[in-house]
Amino acid sequence: MSDLLSSLDNAVSVLRQRAGAAPDVAVVLGSGLGAFAETLADATVLPYAAIPEWPSSAVVGHAGKLVVGTHASGARVAALSGRAHLYEGHHVSRAVFGVRAMARWGVPRILLTNAAGGINTAFTQGALMLIEDHINLLGANPLVGPNVDALGVRFPDMTYVYDRELRAMAVEAAAAVGVPLQQGVYLATMGPSYETPAEIRAFRALGADAVGMSTVPEAIAARHMGARVAGISCITNPAAGVVDQPLQHDEVMETAARVRGQFIALLDAFIARMVKA
Ligand code: HPA
């Protein structure tokens, strides 16, 4: 068996022992968006360090724990509070370990969330954006290396990374709870330095609406394994040069905290629709 498969299976056996059968949905919570995890009832909380092989994340605003519990809709949800980023020095195949463990456990739907800079000038600070598609400028792909056929095919299709039915449900959910929801293309860069204004102008010309340092490897790995993927960005700041002021991580955290209520309302309605369908 490949090292990757045995690592995943070690993690999954602990997940099964501690949290039972695979949940209906896994939600990866981006910077400052961890509060959703606290809304789950009867929760089993597993610090990442308690799960074999699971990479740690040391970023401020990321808790580093898996919370498995019951959502208000009745769905069983796994919330990944904290993720491993490439800019921390994690190899891309490590950065996607958590999402792969979810899919290997049998979780059928994976909702990726993140904080992102707004490239599209129509987006206000604090807007929520449904990810329609992505552009991978990380210079890395989690599928590089020998393909593990038990996980997926060598050359997976990426025409429909972000599941169309799930996207339609997100749009309906947003309308139902009165939360404005933008839609657009997420572009991933390695970071950790923020972009320059010239890079942002270039990314806009490429067709990007938002920029961030995560999500894309997870989306690729989850699609490879056949999980259905959805993505929501919180536009925490105008991207570099959109307004004439420097970017700060504190601002990212403050904006994410400010829209927490809307973000949770959207997730609640979206998850309820996902599991009803
Ligand atoms: N750039 C990259 N990543 C980000 C940003 C940004 O402006 N805001 C939040 N994450």
mmCIF file of N, CA and C and ligand atoms in Angstrom, residues 115-118 189 194-195 211-213 236-240 247 252, ligand 1:
data_model
loop_
_atom_site.group_PDB
_atom_site.id
_atom_site.type_symbol
_atom_site.label_atom_id
_atom_site.label_comp_id
_atom_site.label_asym_id
_atom_site.label_seq_id
_atom_site.Cartn_x
_atom_site.Cartn_y
_atom_site.Cartn_z
ATOM 1 N N ALA A 115 -10.485 33.472 3.760
ATOM 2 C CA ALA A 115 -10.429 34.928 3.711
ATOM 3 C C ALA A 115 -9.660 35.280 2.445
ATOM 4 N N ALA A 116 -10.118 36.302 1.734
ATOM 5 C CA ALA A 116 -9.470 36.636 0.467
ATOM 6 C C ALA A 116 -9.473 38.137 0.253
ATOM 7 N N GLY A 117 -8.558 38.584 -0.562
ATOM 8 C CA GLY A 117 -8.519 39.981 -0.956
ATOM 9 C C GLY A 117 -9.408 40.181 -2.177
ATOM 10 N N GLY A 118 -10.115 41.292 -2.222
ATOM 11 C CA GLY A 118 -11.025 41.565 -3.335
ATOM 12 C C GLY A 118 -10.284 42.214 -4.502
ATOM 13 N N THR A 189 -2.241 32.263 -4.607
ATOM 14 C CA THR A 189 -0.798 32.514 -4.654
ATOM 15 C C THR A 189 -0.171 31.888 -3.406
ATOM 16 N N TYR A 194 1.848 39.603 0.943
ATOM 17 C CA TYR A 194 0.696 39.962 0.121
ATOM 18 C C TYR A 194 1.196 40.337 -1.267
ATOM 19 N N GLU A 195 0.263 40.501 -2.187
ATOM 20 C CA GLU A 195 0.597 40.781 -3.579
ATOM 21 C C GLU A 195 1.029 42.242 -3.727
ATOM 22 N N VAL A 211 -8.278 36.985 -4.345
ATOM 23 C CA VAL A 211 -6.960 36.349 -4.234
ATOM 24 C C VAL A 211 -6.741 35.875 -2.801
ATOM 25 N N GLY A 212 -6.125 34.697 -2.684
ATOM 26 C CA GLY A 212 -5.827 34.173 -1.361
ATOM 27 C C GLY A 212 -4.707 33.153 -1.432
ATOM 28 N N MET A 213 -4.428 32.535 -0.278
ATOM 29 C CA MET A 213 -3.247 31.670 -0.164
ATOM 30 C C MET A 213 -3.620 30.226 0.197
ATOM 31 N N THR A 236 -12.099 40.001 2.818
ATOM 32 C CA THR A 236 -11.770 40.700 4.067
ATOM 33 C C THR A 236 -11.122 42.057 3.833
ATOM 34 N N ASN A 237 -10.629 42.282 2.617
ATOM 35 C CA ASN A 237 -9.914 43.538 2.337
ATOM 36 C C ASN A 237 -9.871 43.744 0.831
ATOM 37 N N PRO A 238 -9.793 45.015 0.403
ATOM 38 C CA PRO A 238 -9.500 45.242 -1.007
ATOM 39 C C PRO A 238 -8.072 44.761 -1.272
ATOM 40 N N ALA A 239 -7.852 44.075 -2.389
ATOM 41 C CA ALA A 239 -6.507 43.569 -2.697
ATOM 42 C C ALA A 239 -5.538 44.745 -2.873
ATOM 43 N N ALA A 240 -4.262 44.431 -2.859
ATOM 44 C CA ALA A 240 -3.217 45.469 -2.858
ATOM 45 C C ALA A 240 -3.411 46.451 -4.015
ATOM 46 N N LEU A 247 -1.714 46.512 3.390
ATOM 47 C CA LEU A 247 -2.545 45.404 3.880
ATOM 48 C C LEU A 247 -1.994 44.886 5.204
ATOM 49 N N VAL A 252 -7.722 41.630 8.098
ATOM 50 C CA VAL A 252 -8.354 40.388 7.631
ATOM 51 C C VAL A 252 -9.186 39.784 8.763
HETATM 52 N N1 HPA B 1 -4.163 38.539 -0.487
HETATM 53 C C1 HPA B 1 -3.891 37.240 -0.264
HETATM 54 N N2 HPA B 1 -4.486 36.534 0.693
HETATM 55 C C2 HPA B 1 -5.417 37.150 1.449
HETATM 56 C C3 HPA B 1 -5.746 38.502 1.263
HETATM 57 C C4 HPA B 1 -5.080 39.234 0.234
HETATM 58 O O1 HPA B 1 -5.332 40.427 0.009
HETATM 59 N N3 HPA B 1 -6.698 38.801 2.193
HETATM 60 C C5 HPA B 1 -6.922 37.670 2.900
HETATM 61 N N4 HPA B 1 -6.153 36.666 2.462
#
